Structure formats: structure tokens, C-alpha cells
Tab-separated table of C-alpha atoms in Angstrom:
chain	number	residue	atom	x	y	z
A	1	UNK	CA	266.740	204.925	25.513
A	2	UNK	CA	269.858	206.418	23.924
A	3	UNK	CA	273.498	205.244	24.209
A	4	UNK	CA	272.930	203.385	27.496
A	5	UNK	CA	276.102	201.881	29.008
A	6	UNK	CA	276.622	200.250	32.391
A	7	UNK	CA	279.445	198.330	34.051
A	8	UNK	CA	279.635	195.927	36.961
A	9	UNK	CA	282.918	194.713	38.500
A	10	UNK	CA	284.667	192.985	35.602
A	11	UNK	CA	281.649	193.093	33.256
A	12	UNK	CA	280.526	195.677	30.713
A	13	UNK	CA	276.849	194.672	30.765
A	14	UNK	CA	275.568	197.331	28.328
A	15	UNK	CA	277.580	199.017	25.620
A	16	UNK	CA	275.973	202.079	23.981
A	17	UNK	CA	272.538	200.490	23.601
A	18	UNK	CA	269.671	202.337	21.934
A	19	UNK	CA	266.127	201.022	22.409
A	20	UNK	CA	262.865	202.526	21.131
A	21	UNK	CA	259.277	201.456	21.671
A	22	UNK	CA	255.832	203.025	21.871
A	23	UNK	CA	252.520	202.657	23.703
A	24	UNK	CA	249.814	200.431	22.225
A	25	UNK	CA	252.475	198.010	20.954
A	26	UNK	CA	253.862	194.739	22.296
A	27	UNK	CA	257.626	194.834	21.839
A	28	UNK	CA	259.801	191.723	22.246
A	29	UNK	CA	263.262	192.180	23.722
A	30	UNK	CA	265.367	189.133	23.073
A	31	UNK	CA	268.947	187.894	23.236
A	32	UNK	CA	271.066	185.058	24.569
A	33	UNK	CA	271.727	184.837	28.325
A	34	UNK	CA	274.045	187.649	29.298
A	35	UNK	CA	273.040	189.743	26.249
A	36	UNK	CA	271.948	192.529	28.607
A	37	UNK	CA	268.176	192.588	28.059
A	38	UNK	CA	267.219	192.287	31.761
A	39	UNK	CA	269.920	194.838	32.639
A	40	UNK	CA	268.543	197.289	30.069
A	41	UNK	CA	265.054	196.928	31.533
A	42	UNK	CA	266.409	197.343	35.072
A	43	UNK	CA	267.860	200.676	33.936
A	44	UNK	CA	264.471	201.679	32.496
A	45	UNK	CA	262.627	200.622	35.669
A	46	UNK	CA	265.060	202.500	37.942
A	47	UNK	CA	266.707	199.476	39.591
A	48	UNK	CA	270.189	200.580	38.444
A	49	UNK	CA	271.273	204.195	38.635
A	50	UNK	CA	274.982	204.099	37.734
A	51	UNK	CA	274.455	204.009	33.963
A	52	UNK	CA	275.426	206.562	31.342
A	53	UNK	CA	273.152	207.606	28.482
A	54	UNK	CA	269.747	209.285	28.197
A	55	UNK	CA	266.081	208.333	28.365
A	56	UNK	CA	263.354	210.208	26.480
A	57	UNK	CA	259.569	209.964	26.861
A	58	UNK	CA	257.460	211.639	24.182
A	59	UNK	CA	260.614	213.346	22.918
A	60	UNK	CA	261.260	214.908	26.338
A	61	UNK	CA	264.359	213.945	28.328
A	62	UNK	CA	263.474	212.344	31.674
A	63	UNK	CA	265.508	211.341	34.733
A	64	UNK	CA	265.103	207.762	35.894
A	65	UNK	CA	267.494	206.852	38.702
A	66	UNK	CA	265.154	205.021	41.096
A	67	UNK	CA	262.063	202.745	40.911
A	68	UNK	CA	260.031	205.720	42.197
A	69	UNK	CA	261.188	207.856	39.221
A	70	UNK	CA	260.173	205.085	36.816
A	71	UNK	CA	256.753	204.630	38.428
A	72	UNK	CA	256.070	208.376	38.310
A	73	UNK	CA	256.573	208.129	34.532
A	74	UNK	CA	254.190	205.139	34.395
A	75	UNK	CA	256.905	202.494	33.905
A	76	UNK	CA	256.226	199.246	35.780
A	77	UNK	CA	258.154	195.960	35.774
A	78	UNK	CA	257.178	192.393	36.694
A	79	UNK	CA	260.363	190.435	37.357
A	80	UNK	CA	260.965	186.806	36.467
A	81	UNK	CA	261.560	185.921	40.142
A	82	UNK	CA	258.024	186.718	41.322
A	83	UNK	CA	258.648	185.510	44.889
A	84	UNK	CA	261.145	188.285	45.561
A	85	UNK	CA	258.549	190.976	44.742
A	86	UNK	CA	255.693	189.705	46.931
A	87	UNK	CA	255.225	189.444	50.698
A	88	UNK	CA	254.153	185.825	51.315
A	89	UNK	CA	252.462	186.330	54.710
A	90	UNK	CA	250.173	189.108	53.418
A	91	UNK	CA	246.957	188.538	51.473
A	92	UNK	CA	246.510	188.977	47.719
A	93	UNK	CA	244.695	192.307	48.261
A	94	UNK	CA	247.384	193.623	50.635
A	95	UNK	CA	250.081	192.791	48.072
A	96	UNK	CA	248.174	194.421	45.206
A	97	UNK	CA	247.387	197.546	47.224
A	98	UNK	CA	250.766	197.715	48.960
A	99	UNK	CA	251.771	201.219	47.880
A	100	UNK	CA	248.357	202.618	48.860
A	101	UNK	CA	248.590	201.022	52.339
A	102	UNK	CA	252.132	202.383	52.796
A	103	UNK	CA	250.967	205.804	51.583
A	104	UNK	CA	248.154	205.920	54.198
A	105	UNK	CA	250.418	204.698	56.971
A	106	UNK	CA	253.062	207.242	56.007
A	107	UNK	CA	250.453	209.982	56.443
A	108	UNK	CA	249.316	208.376	59.728
A	109	UNK	CA	245.827	207.885	58.377
A	110	UNK	CA	243.622	204.888	59.052
A	111	UNK	CA	243.564	202.258	56.327
A	112	UNK	CA	240.078	201.608	54.935
A	113	UNK	CA	240.376	197.823	54.649
A	114	UNK	CA	237.010	197.343	52.960
A	115	UNK	CA	238.105	199.779	50.271
A	116	UNK	CA	241.445	197.939	49.880
A	117	UNK	CA	239.729	194.566	49.356
A	118	UNK	CA	237.044	196.015	47.053
A	119	UNK	CA	239.615	197.712	44.823
A	120	UNK	CA	241.766	194.565	44.646
A	121	UNK	CA	238.689	192.495	43.759
A	122	UNK	CA	237.720	194.955	41.008
A	123	UNK	CA	241.136	194.876	39.349
A	124	UNK	CA	241.336	191.061	39.538
A	125	UNK	CA	237.834	190.836	38.045
A	126	UNK	CA	238.785	193.225	35.224
A	127	UNK	CA	241.682	190.859	34.439
A	128	UNK	CA	239.359	187.801	34.712
A	129	UNK	CA	241.663	186.361	37.395
A	130	UNK	CA	239.784	184.034	39.680
A	131	UNK	CA	241.712	184.368	42.967
A	132	UNK	CA	240.226	185.403	46.300
A	133	UNK	CA	241.719	188.726	47.489
A	134	UNK	CA	241.700	187.278	51.023
A	135	UNK	CA	243.991	184.365	50.154
A	136	UNK	CA	247.575	184.457	51.456
A	137	UNK	CA	250.197	184.914	48.739
A	138	UNK	CA	252.159	181.950	50.148
A	139	UNK	CA	249.243	179.684	49.085
A	140	UNK	CA	249.265	180.771	45.417
A	141	UNK	CA	250.734	179.021	42.394
A	142	UNK	CA	253.551	180.733	40.488
A	143	UNK	CA	251.102	181.776	37.759
A	144	UNK	CA	248.718	183.341	40.262
A	145	UNK	CA	251.581	185.244	41.915
A	146	UNK	CA	252.431	186.676	38.526
A	147	UNK	CA	248.853	187.827	37.978
A	148	UNK	CA	248.969	189.547	41.408
A	149	UNK	CA	252.088	191.453	40.346
A	150	UNK	CA	250.509	192.488	37.042
A	151	UNK	CA	247.391	193.622	38.946
A	152	UNK	CA	249.601	195.740	41.221
A	153	UNK	CA	251.301	197.335	38.183
A	154	UNK	CA	248.004	198.146	36.486
A	155	UNK	CA	246.645	199.768	39.610
A	156	UNK	CA	249.303	202.441	39.410
A	157	UNK	CA	248.884	204.483	36.222
A	158	UNK	CA	250.838	202.292	33.830
A	159	UNK	CA	252.128	203.563	30.465
A	160	UNK	CA	254.743	200.866	29.888
A	161	UNK	CA	254.658	197.404	31.449
A	162	UNK	CA	257.857	195.342	31.327
A	163	UNK	CA	257.353	191.581	31.629
A	164	UNK	CA	260.600	189.666	32.259
A	165	UNK	CA	260.227	185.991	31.206
A	166	UNK	CA	256.547	186.090	32.142
A	167	UNK	CA	255.568	182.717	30.658
A	168	UNK	CA	258.498	180.625	31.957
A	169	UNK	CA	256.496	179.243	34.917
A	170	UNK	CA	253.091	179.172	33.172
A	171	UNK	CA	251.056	176.334	31.677
A	172	UNK	CA	249.426	176.581	28.233
A	173	UNK	CA	246.073	177.832	29.559
A	174	UNK	CA	247.767	180.265	31.951
A	175	UNK	CA	249.901	181.600	29.083
A	176	UNK	CA	246.777	182.134	26.966
A	177	UNK	CA	245.228	183.992	29.920
A	178	UNK	CA	248.314	186.219	30.205
A	179	UNK	CA	248.221	186.911	26.443
A	180	UNK	CA	244.563	187.928	26.732
A	181	UNK	CA	245.559	190.449	29.424
A	182	UNK	CA	248.457	191.706	27.262
A	183	UNK	CA	246.104	192.198	24.274
A	184	UNK	CA	243.678	194.069	26.548
A	185	UNK	CA	246.474	196.389	27.699
A	186	UNK	CA	247.448	197.016	24.090
A	187	UNK	CA	243.848	198.094	23.384
A	188	UNK	CA	244.105	200.484	26.354
A	189	UNK	CA	247.232	202.007	24.757
A	190	UNK	CA	249.698	200.546	27.277
A	191	UNK	CA	253.100	199.631	25.813
A	192	UNK	CA	254.215	196.134	26.798
A	193	UNK	CA	257.893	195.129	26.666
A	194	UNK	CA	258.157	191.376	26.634
A	195	UNK	CA	261.422	189.590	27.500
A	196	UNK	CA	261.261	185.913	26.591
A	197	UNK	CA	263.221	183.004	25.137
A	198	UNK	CA	260.168	181.291	23.700
A	199	UNK	CA	260.194	182.399	20.077
A	200	UNK	CA	256.846	180.907	18.974
A	201	UNK	CA	254.956	182.966	21.552
A	202	UNK	CA	256.826	186.163	20.644
A	203	UNK	CA	255.684	185.697	17.072
A	204	UNK	CA	252.159	185.137	18.378
A	205	UNK	CA	251.848	188.202	20.639
A	206	UNK	CA	254.435	190.858	19.628
A	207	UNK	CA	254.355	193.617	17.021
A	208	UNK	CA	258.068	194.421	17.032
A	209	UNK	CA	261.272	192.756	18.148
A	210	UNK	CA	264.643	194.106	19.298
A	211	UNK	CA	267.575	191.684	19.433
A	212	UNK	CA	270.623	192.195	21.684
A	213	UNK	CA	273.943	190.359	21.794
A	214	UNK	CA	276.871	190.748	24.241
A	215	UNK	CA	275.481	193.952	25.756
A	216	UNK	CA	274.919	195.609	22.382
A	217	UNK	CA	271.938	196.430	20.182
A	218	UNK	CA	271.825	194.191	17.083
A	219	UNK	CA	268.583	194.860	15.221
A	220	UNK	CA	265.000	196.129	15.542
A	221	UNK	CA	262.392	194.674	13.192
A	222	UNK	CA	258.647	194.385	12.706
A	223	UNK	CA	257.572	190.825	13.554
A	224	UNK	CA	256.013	190.278	10.120
A	225	UNK	CA	259.348	191.086	8.434
A	226	UNK	CA	261.367	188.361	10.186
A	227	UNK	CA	261.345	184.638	11.076
A	228	UNK	CA	262.253	182.620	14.206
A	229	UNK	CA	265.373	181.222	12.486
A	230	UNK	CA	266.544	184.687	11.493
A	231	UNK	CA	266.051	185.912	15.080
A	232	UNK	CA	268.122	182.997	16.457
A	233	UNK	CA	270.904	183.844	14.006
A	234	UNK	CA	270.855	187.487	15.184
A	235	UNK	CA	270.969	186.269	18.799
A	236	UNK	CA	273.871	183.878	18.364
A	237	UNK	CA	275.694	185.752	15.625
A	238	UNK	CA	275.844	182.494	13.640
A	239	UNK	CA	273.619	179.843	12.063
A	240	UNK	CA	271.828	177.487	14.462
A	241	UNK	CA	273.122	173.919	14.397
A	242	UNK	CA	271.321	170.826	15.697
A	243	UNK	CA	270.232	171.528	19.272
A	244	UNK	CA	270.076	168.014	20.663
A	245	UNK	CA	273.273	165.944	20.832
A	246	UNK	CA	273.158	162.506	19.189
A	247	UNK	CA	275.061	159.843	21.108
A	248	UNK	CA	274.833	156.083	21.111
A	249	UNK	CA	274.720	154.962	24.719
A	250	UNK	CA	274.556	151.360	25.887
A	251	UNK	CA	271.684	151.121	28.403
A	252	UNK	CA	272.745	149.107	31.463
A	253	UNK	CA	271.228	147.761	34.690
A	254	UNK	CA	268.316	149.369	36.548
A	255	UNK	CA	269.701	152.053	38.888
A	256	UNK	CA	266.552	153.574	40.419
A	257	UNK	CA	263.161	151.987	40.918
A	258	UNK	CA	260.129	153.729	42.399
A	259	UNK	CA	257.132	151.649	43.528
A	260	UNK	CA	253.708	152.952	44.582
A	261	UNK	CA	254.983	156.338	45.774
A	262	UNK	CA	252.609	158.779	47.539
A	263	UNK	CA	253.511	162.108	49.135
A	264	UNK	CA	251.394	164.226	51.502
A	265	UNK	CA	249.729	166.253	48.771
A	266	UNK	CA	250.197	165.995	45.051
A	267	UNK	CA	251.695	162.704	43.913
A	268	UNK	CA	249.928	159.374	44.035
A	269	UNK	CA	250.902	155.819	43.163
A	270	UNK	CA	254.000	156.642	41.097
A	271	UNK	CA	255.800	153.662	39.546
A	272	UNK	CA	258.892	154.212	37.407
A	273	UNK	CA	262.443	152.998	36.818
A	274	UNK	CA	265.645	154.370	35.247
A	275	UNK	CA	268.635	152.397	33.962
A	276	UNK	CA	272.333	153.213	33.578
A	277	UNK	CA	272.901	155.548	30.636
A	278	UNK	CA	269.189	156.213	30.216
A	279	UNK	CA	267.521	159.624	30.065
A	280	UNK	CA	263.918	159.264	31.178
A	281	UNK	CA	261.517	162.143	30.599
A	282	UNK	CA	258.789	163.125	33.050
A	283	UNK	CA	256.398	165.100	30.854
A	284	UNK	CA	253.337	167.025	31.955
A	285	UNK	CA	251.824	170.477	32.075
A	286	UNK	CA	252.720	173.022	34.751
A	287	UNK	CA	251.146	171.867	38.027
A	288	UNK	CA	250.939	168.191	37.011
A	289	UNK	CA	253.200	167.125	39.889
A	290	UNK	CA	256.612	166.888	38.174
A	291	UNK	CA	258.308	169.173	40.731
A	292	UNK	CA	256.649	167.349	43.638
A	293	UNK	CA	257.898	164.013	42.262
A	294	UNK	CA	261.470	165.322	41.938
A	295	UNK	CA	261.345	166.708	45.488
A	296	UNK	CA	260.001	163.425	46.902
A	297	UNK	CA	262.838	161.488	45.194
A	298	UNK	CA	265.311	163.999	46.665
A	299	UNK	CA	263.993	163.669	50.218
A	300	UNK	CA	262.741	167.270	50.187
A	301	UNK	CA	259.082	166.375	50.745
A	302	UNK	CA	257.453	163.827	53.000
A	303	UNK	CA	256.764	160.383	51.536
A	304	UNK	CA	253.655	158.738	52.980
A	305	UNK	CA	253.990	155.316	51.351
A	306	UNK	CA	255.844	153.463	48.630
A	307	UNK	CA	259.459	152.501	48.006
A	308	UNK	CA	262.527	154.109	46.450
A	309	UNK	CA	265.098	151.452	45.548
A	310	UNK	CA	268.639	152.362	44.419
A	311	UNK	CA	270.642	149.470	42.915
A	312	UNK	CA	268.608	146.943	44.918
A	313	UNK	CA	268.868	148.866	48.212
A	314	UNK	CA	265.668	150.272	49.719
A	315	UNK	CA	266.240	153.895	50.729
A	316	UNK	CA	264.818	155.866	53.637
A	317	UNK	CA	264.999	159.512	52.573
A	318	UNK	CA	264.124	161.810	55.449
A	319	UNK	CA	265.925	164.847	53.997
A	320	UNK	CA	267.983	165.976	50.976
A	321	UNK	CA	271.081	165.179	53.071
A	322	UNK	CA	270.106	161.474	52.948
A	323	UNK	CA	269.536	161.673	49.184
A	324	UNK	CA	272.914	163.321	48.504
A	325	UNK	CA	274.658	160.701	50.661
A	326	UNK	CA	273.010	157.938	48.607
A	327	UNK	CA	274.103	159.592	45.338
A	328	UNK	CA	270.937	161.388	44.220
A	329	UNK	CA	271.255	164.941	42.835
A	330	UNK	CA	268.528	167.491	42.063
A	331	UNK	CA	268.732	170.592	39.881
A	332	UNK	CA	265.494	172.346	40.987
A	333	UNK	CA	263.130	174.500	38.961
A	334	UNK	CA	263.438	177.570	41.220
A	335	UNK	CA	267.189	177.920	40.815
A	336	UNK	CA	267.628	181.264	42.593
A	337	UNK	CA	265.561	180.127	45.560
A	338	UNK	CA	266.682	176.497	45.826
A	339	UNK	CA	269.481	175.719	43.357
A	340	UNK	CA	272.223	178.245	44.102
A	341	UNK	CA	273.446	180.450	46.955
A	342	UNK	CA	273.034	183.805	45.189
A	343	UNK	CA	275.076	185.812	47.703
A	344	UNK	CA	278.073	183.444	47.480
A	345	UNK	CA	280.844	183.157	44.906
A	346	UNK	CA	280.879	180.779	41.946
A	347	UNK	CA	283.651	178.751	43.658
A	348	UNK	CA	281.657	178.380	46.908
A	349	UNK	CA	278.591	177.239	44.949
A	350	UNK	CA	280.489	174.696	42.889
A	351	UNK	CA	281.963	173.040	45.992
A	352	UNK	CA	278.780	173.252	48.103
A	353	UNK	CA	277.455	169.747	47.407
A	354	UNK	CA	280.693	167.968	48.235
A	355	UNK	CA	282.578	169.989	50.824
A	356	UNK	CA	284.342	167.010	52.421
A	357	UNK	CA	286.330	166.712	49.172
A	358	UNK	CA	287.905	170.053	50.071
A	359	UNK	CA	288.205	169.757	53.849
A	360	UNK	CA	291.572	169.397	55.576
A	361	UNK	CA	292.226	167.811	58.972
A	362	UNK	CA	290.967	170.036	61.795
A	363	UNK	CA	287.944	171.166	59.761
A	364	UNK	CA	289.790	173.735	57.597
A	365	UNK	CA	288.896	174.237	53.952
A	366	UNK	CA	291.399	173.725	51.144
A	367	UNK	CA	290.627	177.000	49.357
A	368	UNK	CA	293.316	176.422	46.735
A	369	UNK	CA	291.845	173.042	45.819
A	370	UNK	CA	288.343	174.491	45.791
A	371	UNK	CA	289.419	177.313	43.460
A	372	UNK	CA	291.246	174.918	41.124
A	373	UNK	CA	288.197	172.651	40.847
A	374	UNK	CA	285.983	175.702	40.274
A	375	UNK	CA	288.229	176.899	37.410
A	376	UNK	CA	288.102	173.424	35.875
A	377	UNK	CA	284.259	173.343	36.078
A	378	UNK	CA	283.932	176.887	34.689
A	379	UNK	CA	285.981	175.748	31.699
A	380	UNK	CA	284.099	172.429	31.203
A	381	UNK	CA	280.656	174.035	31.550
A	382	UNK	CA	281.464	177.212	29.651
A	383	UNK	CA	280.254	179.401	32.535
A	384	UNK	CA	280.629	183.065	31.569
A	385	UNK	CA	281.991	184.723	34.718
A	386	UNK	CA	284.762	187.308	35.310
A	387	UNK	CA	286.303	185.075	38.023
A	388	UNK	CA	285.715	182.216	40.473
A	389	UNK	CA	285.019	184.877	43.135
A	390	UNK	CA	282.130	186.588	41.281
A	391	UNK	CA	278.846	186.408	43.215
A	392	UNK	CA	276.358	184.095	41.517
A	393	UNK	CA	273.630	186.784	41.645
A	394	UNK	CA	275.682	188.818	39.123
A	395	UNK	CA	275.602	186.040	36.508
A	396	UNK	CA	272.925	185.686	33.824
A	397	UNK	CA	270.145	183.101	34.217
A	398	UNK	CA	271.770	180.513	31.956
A	399	UNK	CA	275.097	180.798	33.757
A	400	UNK	CA	273.396	180.484	37.155
A	401	UNK	CA	271.797	177.294	35.866
A	402	UNK	CA	275.191	175.934	34.794
A	403	UNK	CA	276.476	176.585	38.334
A	404	UNK	CA	273.415	174.775	39.760
A	405	UNK	CA	274.283	171.759	37.588
A	406	UNK	CA	278.055	172.070	38.043
A	407	UNK	CA	278.036	171.479	41.796
A	408	UNK	CA	276.560	168.006	41.220
A	409	UNK	CA	279.238	167.151	38.663
A	410	UNK	CA	281.821	167.852	41.379
A	411	UNK	CA	279.863	165.614	43.783
A	412	UNK	CA	279.551	162.845	41.139
A	413	UNK	CA	276.094	161.376	41.858
A	414	UNK	CA	274.443	158.203	40.508
A	415	UNK	CA	270.986	159.592	39.743
A	416	UNK	CA	270.480	163.097	38.342
A	417	UNK	CA	267.049	164.759	38.615
A	418	UNK	CA	266.542	167.795	36.356
A	419	UNK	CA	263.377	169.841	37.004
A	420	UNK	CA	262.678	172.291	34.123
A	421	UNK	CA	266.441	172.819	33.642
A	422	UNK	CA	266.082	175.157	30.653
A	423	UNK	CA	263.489	177.524	32.150
A	424	UNK	CA	264.473	181.081	31.256
A	425	UNK	CA	267.614	179.908	29.445
A	426	UNK	CA	268.585	180.996	25.932
A	427	UNK	CA	269.156	178.827	22.860
A	428	UNK	CA	272.956	178.748	23.232
A	429	UNK	CA	272.949	177.851	26.946
A	430	UNK	CA	270.188	175.269	26.328
A	431	UNK	CA	272.424	173.472	23.864
A	432	UNK	CA	275.222	173.408	26.481
A	433	UNK	CA	272.831	171.960	29.072
A	434	UNK	CA	271.643	169.232	26.672
A	435	UNK	CA	275.283	168.347	25.916
A	436	UNK	CA	275.951	168.088	29.660
A	437	UNK	CA	272.983	165.811	30.256
A	438	UNK	CA	273.899	163.585	27.303
A	439	UNK	CA	277.473	163.363	28.643
A	440	UNK	CA	276.129	162.213	32.039
A	441	UNK	CA	274.191	159.422	30.314
A	442	UNK	CA	277.341	158.438	28.415
A	443	UNK	CA	279.092	158.023	31.765
A	444	UNK	CA	276.406	155.501	32.769
A	445	UNK	CA	274.463	157.876	35.031
A	446	UNK	CA	270.688	157.551	35.409
A	447	UNK	CA	268.925	160.784	34.415
A	448	UNK	CA	265.361	161.928	35.036
A	449	UNK	CA	264.420	164.963	32.941
A	450	UNK	CA	261.180	166.659	34.074
A	451	UNK	CA	259.859	169.322	31.723
A	452	UNK	CA	256.721	170.828	30.227
A	453	UNK	CA	258.697	171.705	27.060
A	454	UNK	CA	257.610	168.796	24.850
A	455	UNK	CA	260.154	169.492	22.104
A	456	UNK	CA	262.944	169.037	24.677
A	457	UNK	CA	261.412	165.840	26.068
A	458	UNK	CA	261.240	164.503	22.491
A	459	UNK	CA	264.764	165.683	21.669
A	460	UNK	CA	266.726	164.341	24.619
A	461	UNK	CA	264.983	161.329	26.217
A	462	UNK	CA	264.885	157.563	25.599
A	463	UNK	CA	261.616	156.876	27.419
A	464	UNK	CA	258.850	159.126	28.762
A	465	UNK	CA	256.450	158.962	31.694
A	466	UNK	CA	253.511	161.327	31.243
A	467	UNK	CA	252.220	162.795	34.518
A	468	UNK	CA	248.706	164.183	34.895
A	469	UNK	CA	247.254	165.387	38.198
A	470	UNK	CA	249.989	163.710	40.268
A	471	UNK	CA	249.828	160.311	38.562
A	472	UNK	CA	251.776	158.570	35.801
A	473	UNK	CA	249.093	158.078	33.144
A	474	UNK	CA	251.240	156.705	30.337
A	475	UNK	CA	254.702	155.315	29.602
A	476	UNK	CA	255.966	155.941	26.067
A	477	UNK	CA	259.052	155.086	24.054
A	478	UNK	CA	260.405	158.369	22.660
A	479	UNK	CA	261.211	156.941	19.202
A	480	UNK	CA	257.636	155.673	18.818
A	481	UNK	CA	255.708	158.762	19.944
A	482	UNK	CA	255.258	162.450	19.059
A	483	UNK	CA	254.418	165.763	20.757
A	484	UNK	CA	250.704	165.420	19.948
A	485	UNK	CA	250.441	162.066	21.759
A	486	UNK	CA	252.329	163.378	24.813
A	487	UNK	CA	250.099	166.461	24.919
A	488	UNK	CA	246.971	164.283	24.635
A	489	UNK	CA	247.905	162.339	27.783
A	490	UNK	CA	249.248	165.485	29.541
A	491	UNK	CA	245.829	167.099	29.278
A	492	UNK	CA	244.017	164.112	30.770
A	493	UNK	CA	243.325	162.145	27.563
A	494	UNK	CA	242.521	158.463	28.115
């Protein structure tokens, strides 16, 4: 890709970027949020057509202005937001074989369903993915959905496969499975372009790395010639300081107490408590039940038995509305699906959780007040946005996450639940999020921090509950434990 530039209203997303890779190699594309890496790959996969610059394949200039153009040249992409690329009410096989089904229907031919299911089964088997082709996509885990998308890409003659944040939703074993597939593809001379923020895994799987910053190309290096610290310095344009803020916070009274909590599916007999100014970690592997616990505490899933007590008052949470009214806030894992209104402006999102603060008599909104508060929050949170009116879908992942958190700061809750808050967020934005969470604790808020990133749990929490298979299996004091011990209990160790 040569001298690629692209602009969106108020944002120059790519500025004369050159990117080179080849088949049979795994190439990492990395940069802070908003560096332009996803945008560059959207140009290559035909999602954006209003760019300037040229693309060459095998030294020959090619035209890529639509996803169809890209696919004809063997370029496939698996996006970070897997749900947007799959049809939930169709089966696994129907999703994998989608283009073939559409092709037959377009020609008014009958679809040979046996053939469709056989082919889907063969490709899943070749990837060693143990999912029934007859299962509905809506019943799959995030990791399985990703495997379905990769299977679909491989079915169509694939020369280059772009994986955007592929491991963000995956557990350790699922990540290893994905890496096995990536190594297989490399053997078959497919070029894999890997966008990720997790440096250790890039150094494990990639041959080369390209770093971008502020929409520009910074450096391309062979993996063996560089180090994680050097890469971070390229990304940030400066040396990396301490990531986790160090504050002394006086721990106060118990704010939230959970006793014998069961939901309809995953979580069983959960007992925990959080005090004023305390950051309590909920650690566990992907699928352990951390998200389900957060949703139950936020009234978003049905509680079968047990108690949630807030400052001595027993709560009945039938919906998130009840939770918000009682002063409980949730920043969910699936931010685009559940944490922000992607089609709305930054200002609308920031005021969404506390609209009555901005309502005038007669039910009218105080737009001026809303805009002022939004500007204040953009400044406090360091949200990179051209204006308060920019649609949230045009922001980078880290900035979307800051908006998801920001709306709760406007609402001023008592208990803050963070579910994988740094998923798909770069080093710089992570640091901002940790600062934010530490500042909440300083203000005497009770914070629950659910994450499968053990280094973060160790870096930011005071106490830790380890969750395995929907149950709390161990309570640990952060100062007196280490990542190995947490991992031992996370994997079912007794």
C-alpha cells in the first residue's frame, strides 16, 4: 500500500501511509488507539473507497474500492466486532457458506443443503474446531463466532487474512487454538495481518511488525530485531512510565454486599463485598462467569436467589433502570453493543445515563447544559474527538470506551462495575482508564474490576475474588498474592 491518505469529517485518519507485507508471513500492525491501523485495513479490505494512494499486489497495481474487489484479490478480514458480521438466527454452516448460498439464489438455482453442511463440517474439521454446523450462531461463544468467521474467510480463496484484535475476547486455550490455525495458514502460504494490543502474543506469533502513530507510518521491523519496550516507545512517541497509578486511599464502610447469589444459568452461590474507596478485582478466565456476575449486579439478568445489599438496604433489581436508580453503574465488555449508542453524538452518549439532570420543565432538554457538560467530560477524560457532535462510531476503540465510562461519571454512582474495561484498548488509553478508576476510589466509590488480564488485576486492585465456572473459588489480598496463584485458582486449582 503506497501513500494511502483518507479523511473523515474533522479527522485526517491516514496521512501518506505505506505498508508492505507478503504471503507466508504473520505481520503485526500496531499503534495506539486512533493511530489508524483499523482504518488502513478497512482500506485494504474495501470497506472505505474515498482514499487516495495506490495498492500493489505482486508488483501489479490493483483497484480495491469495495469488499468484493478485495475478496476477488484474495483479501479477507475478520473484524473485532464479530457479532456485526454474522447472522444470529442462521446456523453455523449457513453463516460459513453464506456467499455460496447467495450465489445459488442469485442464479435461481436450488441450494444443495447437504452439500452446504458437508462443506462447512469439512472446513471446521480442518481447523480442529469442535462446533456443530447445525448450531445457531446466537448460541455460540464469542470465540466460536470468531472461528466461524475465519472458516468463512478460508473457504473463499484467501491470500491475505486480516485479523482485527482477534484475541481480545479469547481465553488462553482459545488463543492457543487460534495461533495454531494462524501457523497452519502460514504453512499454506497465506499472509496474516494481525492487529493487536497484546505485545507478548505478537512477539510469540509474528514475523514482522509495523508501528503506526497519529495516522502515519512510524517503523517496520523484523520481530527478532526489536523488543516490547521499544515497540511501546514507537507507539507512544515517548518512554513508557508506570502504568498503574499509586494512591493512598482510606478504605471506609461496606457499600455493597452480595450473599448467596444465583442467576438462571452461569453464576452460583456468589458471596462478596466492596467497601468505600476499595477496588475489588473479579479475576477469571474468559467464560468463568465474570460478565454474568456484573450483569446480575446491574439488574440485566434474572436473579433466582440470594441478596444484593447496598449500604444496609436490600435491593430488588428487576432491570438496569432499578440498578441505575440505586446508584449502580456498569461499563460492559461489549461496548459497541451495550455500552454506547454508536449512531449518536458524544454529547448524547455522555448525558444518556442521567438525562433528568438536563431536562427543563415541560420535558424539554437543556442542550446548552448538555453540551457544556460534554465538553467538560471530554477534557477530563482526554477523549480525542473533533467535537461534541461527532458520532461515537467514528471514534477509536479507546475513545469509545472513555465515553462508555464518562456517562457514569456524569450520573455519579455509588458502585462502579467494570467488565474487561481495557479490551482492545492501547497502552496510552489503558493508563487513562486506570487513572480514572483510581480517582473514583479516591472519591470513596466502591469499584468492582472484572478482568482476565491478570497483570491489570494485580496492578490496580486491593482485594481479588477468583471466579471459576460461575463460583468464587478464592479470595486473595492483592499485596500477598501473584499472577501464578491467581492463574492456579482460575484454572480450577484447589
